XYZ file of N, CA and C in Angstrom:
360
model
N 52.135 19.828 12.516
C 51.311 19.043 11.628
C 49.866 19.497 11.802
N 49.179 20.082 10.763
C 48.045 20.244 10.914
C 46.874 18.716 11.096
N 46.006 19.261 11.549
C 44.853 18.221 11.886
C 44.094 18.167 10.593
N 43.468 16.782 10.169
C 42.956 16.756 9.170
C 41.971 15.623 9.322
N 40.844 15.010 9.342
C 39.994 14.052 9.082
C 40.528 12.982 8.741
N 40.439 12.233 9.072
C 40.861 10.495 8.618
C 39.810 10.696 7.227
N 40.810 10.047 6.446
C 39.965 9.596 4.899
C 40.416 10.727 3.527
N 40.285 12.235 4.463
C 40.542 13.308 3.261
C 42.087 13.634 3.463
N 42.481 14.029 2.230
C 44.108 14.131 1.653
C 44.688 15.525 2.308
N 45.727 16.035 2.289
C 45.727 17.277 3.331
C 46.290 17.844 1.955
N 46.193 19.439 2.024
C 46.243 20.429 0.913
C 47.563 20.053 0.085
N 48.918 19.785 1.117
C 49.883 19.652 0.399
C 50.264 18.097 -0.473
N 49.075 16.936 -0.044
C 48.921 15.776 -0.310
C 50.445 15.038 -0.212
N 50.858 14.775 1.312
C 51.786 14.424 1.563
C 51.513 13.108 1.354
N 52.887 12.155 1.071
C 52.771 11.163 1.083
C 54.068 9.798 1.863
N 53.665 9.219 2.371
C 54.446 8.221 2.703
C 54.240 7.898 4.412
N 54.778 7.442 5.257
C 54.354 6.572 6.170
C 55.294 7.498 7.431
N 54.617 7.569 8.577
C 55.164 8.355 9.552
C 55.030 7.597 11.057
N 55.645 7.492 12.179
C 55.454 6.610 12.849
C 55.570 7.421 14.818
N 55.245 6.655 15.585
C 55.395 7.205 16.654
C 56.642 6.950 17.433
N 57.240 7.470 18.618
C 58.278 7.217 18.965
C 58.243 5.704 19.545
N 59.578 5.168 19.506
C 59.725 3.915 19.813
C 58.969 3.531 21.214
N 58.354 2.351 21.334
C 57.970 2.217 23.149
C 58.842 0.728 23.608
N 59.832 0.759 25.018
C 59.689 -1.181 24.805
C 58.797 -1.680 24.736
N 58.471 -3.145 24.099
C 57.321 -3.846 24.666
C 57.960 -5.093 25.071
N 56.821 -6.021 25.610
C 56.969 -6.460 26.255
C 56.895 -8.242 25.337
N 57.274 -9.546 25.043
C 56.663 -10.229 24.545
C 55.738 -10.709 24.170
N 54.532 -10.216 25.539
C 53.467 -10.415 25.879
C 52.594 -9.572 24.779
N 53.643 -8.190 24.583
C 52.434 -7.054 23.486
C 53.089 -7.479 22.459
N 53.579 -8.033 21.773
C 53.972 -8.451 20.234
C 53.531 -8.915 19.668
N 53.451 -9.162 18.343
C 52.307 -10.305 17.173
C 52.364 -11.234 17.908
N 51.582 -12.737 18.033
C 51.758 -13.845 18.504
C 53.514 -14.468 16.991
N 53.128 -13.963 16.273
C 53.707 -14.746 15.243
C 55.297 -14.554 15.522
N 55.404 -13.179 16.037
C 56.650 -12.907 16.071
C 57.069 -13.082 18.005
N 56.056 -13.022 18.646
C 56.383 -13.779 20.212
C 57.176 -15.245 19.325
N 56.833 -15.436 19.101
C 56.959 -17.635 18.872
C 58.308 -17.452 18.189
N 58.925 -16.494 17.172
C 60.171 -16.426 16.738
C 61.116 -16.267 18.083
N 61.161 -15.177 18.578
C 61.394 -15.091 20.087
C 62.050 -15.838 21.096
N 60.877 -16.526 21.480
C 61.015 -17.508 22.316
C 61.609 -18.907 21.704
N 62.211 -19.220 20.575
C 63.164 -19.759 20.073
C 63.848 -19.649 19.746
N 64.496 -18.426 20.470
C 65.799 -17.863 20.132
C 66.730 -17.627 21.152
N 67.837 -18.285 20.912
C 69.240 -18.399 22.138
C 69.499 -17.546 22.323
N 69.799 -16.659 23.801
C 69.995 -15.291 24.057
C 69.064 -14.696 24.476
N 67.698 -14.627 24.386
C 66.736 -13.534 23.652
C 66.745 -12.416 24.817
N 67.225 -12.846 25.794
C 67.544 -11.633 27.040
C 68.134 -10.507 26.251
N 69.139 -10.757 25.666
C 70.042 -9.587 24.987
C 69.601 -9.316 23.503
N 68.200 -9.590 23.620
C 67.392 -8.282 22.137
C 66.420 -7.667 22.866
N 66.459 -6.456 21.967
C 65.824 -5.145 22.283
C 64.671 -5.764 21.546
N 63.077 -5.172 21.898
C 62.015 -4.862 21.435
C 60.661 -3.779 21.671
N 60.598 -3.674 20.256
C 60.023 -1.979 20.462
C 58.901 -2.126 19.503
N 57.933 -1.476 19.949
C 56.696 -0.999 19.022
C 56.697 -0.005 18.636
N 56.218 0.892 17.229
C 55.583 2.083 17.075
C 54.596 1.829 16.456
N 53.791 2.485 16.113
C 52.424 2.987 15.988
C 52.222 3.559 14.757
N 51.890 3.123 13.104
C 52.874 3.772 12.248
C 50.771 5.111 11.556
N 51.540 5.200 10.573
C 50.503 6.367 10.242
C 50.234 6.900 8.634
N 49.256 7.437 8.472
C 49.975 7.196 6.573
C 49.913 8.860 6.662
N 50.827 10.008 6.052
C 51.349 11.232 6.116
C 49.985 11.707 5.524
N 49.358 11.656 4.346
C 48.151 12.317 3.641
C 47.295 12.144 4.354
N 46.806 11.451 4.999
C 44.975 11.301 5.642
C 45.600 11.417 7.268
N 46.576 10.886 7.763
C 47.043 11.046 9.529
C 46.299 9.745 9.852
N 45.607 9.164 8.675
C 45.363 7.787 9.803
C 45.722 6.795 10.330
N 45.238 6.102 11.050
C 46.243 4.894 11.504
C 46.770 3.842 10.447
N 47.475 3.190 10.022
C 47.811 1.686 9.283
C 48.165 0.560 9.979
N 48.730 1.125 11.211
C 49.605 -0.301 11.667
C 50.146 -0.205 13.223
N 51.131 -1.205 13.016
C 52.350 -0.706 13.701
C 53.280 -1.874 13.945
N 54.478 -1.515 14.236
C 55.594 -2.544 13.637
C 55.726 -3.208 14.446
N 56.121 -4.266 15.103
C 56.836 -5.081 16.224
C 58.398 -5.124 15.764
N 58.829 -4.845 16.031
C 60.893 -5.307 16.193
C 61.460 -5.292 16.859
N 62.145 -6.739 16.880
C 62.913 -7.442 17.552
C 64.619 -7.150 17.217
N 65.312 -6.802 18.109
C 66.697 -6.887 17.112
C 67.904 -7.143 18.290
N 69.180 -6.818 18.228
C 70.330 -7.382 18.703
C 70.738 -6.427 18.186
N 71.743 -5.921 18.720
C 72.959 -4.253 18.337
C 73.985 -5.287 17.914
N 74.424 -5.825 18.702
C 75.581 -6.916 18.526
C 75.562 -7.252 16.994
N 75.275 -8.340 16.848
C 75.161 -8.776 15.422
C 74.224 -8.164 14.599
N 73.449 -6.810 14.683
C 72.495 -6.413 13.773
C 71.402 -7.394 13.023
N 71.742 -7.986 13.782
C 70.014 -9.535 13.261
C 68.589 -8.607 13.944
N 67.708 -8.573 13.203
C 66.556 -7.966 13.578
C 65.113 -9.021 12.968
N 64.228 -8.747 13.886
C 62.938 -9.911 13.022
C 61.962 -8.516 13.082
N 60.747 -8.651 12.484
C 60.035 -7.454 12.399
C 58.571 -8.147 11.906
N 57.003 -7.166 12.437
C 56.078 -7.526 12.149
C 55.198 -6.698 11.951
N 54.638 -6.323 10.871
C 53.661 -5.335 10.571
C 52.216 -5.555 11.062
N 51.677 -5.269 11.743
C 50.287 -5.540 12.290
C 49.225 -4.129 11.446
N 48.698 -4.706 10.087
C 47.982 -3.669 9.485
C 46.701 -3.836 10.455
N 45.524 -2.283 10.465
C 44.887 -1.887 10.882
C 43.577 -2.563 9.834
N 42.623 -3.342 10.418
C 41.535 -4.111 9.189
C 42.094 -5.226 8.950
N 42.901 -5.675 9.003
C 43.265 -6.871 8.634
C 44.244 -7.612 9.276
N 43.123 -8.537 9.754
C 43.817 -9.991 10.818
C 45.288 -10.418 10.473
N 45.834 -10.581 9.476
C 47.425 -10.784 9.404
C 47.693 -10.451 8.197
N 48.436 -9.256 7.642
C 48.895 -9.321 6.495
C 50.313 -9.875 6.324
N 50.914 -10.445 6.857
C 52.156 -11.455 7.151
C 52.189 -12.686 7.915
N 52.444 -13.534 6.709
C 52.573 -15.076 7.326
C 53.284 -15.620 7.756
N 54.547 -14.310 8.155
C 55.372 -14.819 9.291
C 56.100 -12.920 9.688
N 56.702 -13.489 10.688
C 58.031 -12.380 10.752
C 59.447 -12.122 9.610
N 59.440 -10.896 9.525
C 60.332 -10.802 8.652
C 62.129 -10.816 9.063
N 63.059 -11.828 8.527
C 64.152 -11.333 9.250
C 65.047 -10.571 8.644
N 65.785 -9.591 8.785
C 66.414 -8.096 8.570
C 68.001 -8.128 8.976
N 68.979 -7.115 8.209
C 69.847 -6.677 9.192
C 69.893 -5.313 8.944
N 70.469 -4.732 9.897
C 70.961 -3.443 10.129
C 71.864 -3.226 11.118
N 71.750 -1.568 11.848
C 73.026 -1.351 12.711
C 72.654 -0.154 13.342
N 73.337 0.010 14.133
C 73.025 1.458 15.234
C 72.147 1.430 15.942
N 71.441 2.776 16.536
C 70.265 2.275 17.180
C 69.022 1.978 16.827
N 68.093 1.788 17.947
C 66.530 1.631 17.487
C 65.904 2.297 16.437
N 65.953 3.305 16.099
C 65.695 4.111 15.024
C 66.077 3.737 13.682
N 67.335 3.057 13.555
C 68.222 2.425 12.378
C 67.561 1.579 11.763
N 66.665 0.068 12.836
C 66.467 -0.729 13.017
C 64.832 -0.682 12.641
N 63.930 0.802 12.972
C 62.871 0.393 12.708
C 62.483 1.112 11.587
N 63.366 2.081 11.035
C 63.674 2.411 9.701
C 64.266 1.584 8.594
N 64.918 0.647 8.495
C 65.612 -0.140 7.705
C 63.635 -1.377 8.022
N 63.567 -1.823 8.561
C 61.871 -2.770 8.779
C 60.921 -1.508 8.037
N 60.846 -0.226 8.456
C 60.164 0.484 7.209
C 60.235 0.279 5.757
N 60.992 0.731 5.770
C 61.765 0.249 4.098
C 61.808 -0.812 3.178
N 61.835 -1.851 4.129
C 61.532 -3.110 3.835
C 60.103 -3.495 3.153
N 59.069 -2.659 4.472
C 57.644 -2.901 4.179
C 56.723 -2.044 3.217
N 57.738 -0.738 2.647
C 57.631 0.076 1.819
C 57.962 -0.932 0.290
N 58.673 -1.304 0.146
C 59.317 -2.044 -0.764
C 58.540 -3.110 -1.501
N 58.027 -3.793 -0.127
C 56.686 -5.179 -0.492
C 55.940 -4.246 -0.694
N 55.350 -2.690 -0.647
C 54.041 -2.343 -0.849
C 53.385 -2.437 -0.163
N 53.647 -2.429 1.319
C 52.987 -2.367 2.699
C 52.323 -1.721 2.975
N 53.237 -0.343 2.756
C 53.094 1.480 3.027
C 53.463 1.714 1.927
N 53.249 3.172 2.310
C 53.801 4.321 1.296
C 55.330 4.952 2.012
């Protein structure tokens, strides 16, 4: 990937949303909005949660980054977009299903937020 300035478009004017590899986190690093889903939830030992770091493909700059919550078991997933500039663009967590692994899970919450017009 070439390097390019935050703000200017890159020659081939790519477009759409690119993200970093999954990290766990911790409850503690999650939206508050989507901690509070969480912690009212039976089980919550046995869900996975992961951050990435997402990116927009034309400029390389930052936008966001996702919070998701999910369960392999039943494919129930909650998810939270934390845009970059702006204090909450979601007035809650979103809830999802999917399947397979982490990747499945924070691709299918992409898609989702592509869809509302989140990202590109």
């Amino acid at each position: 990937m070439a390097r390019t300035p935050i703000g200017q478009p890159r020659a081939d004017d790519e477009i759409g949303t690119y993200w970093t590899t999954p990290s766990e986190a911790s409850l503690a690093e999650v939206h508050p909005l989507l901690m509070a889903v969480l912690l009212m939830l039976p089980g919550r030992q046995e869900w996975s949660v992961v951050s990435v770091e997402a990116y927009d493909m034309g400029s390389g700059g930052p936008i966001g980054s996702f919070d998701i919550a999910f369960d392999r078991r039943s494919g129930r997933a909650c998810g939270y977009f934390n845009t970059v500039g702006c204090d909450q663009a979601m007035d809650k967590p979103l809830w999802f299903q999917s399947s397979g692994d982490e990747s499945n899970f924070i691709e299918a919450f992409y898609l989702l937020m592509r869809d509302a017009g989140h990202v590109l």
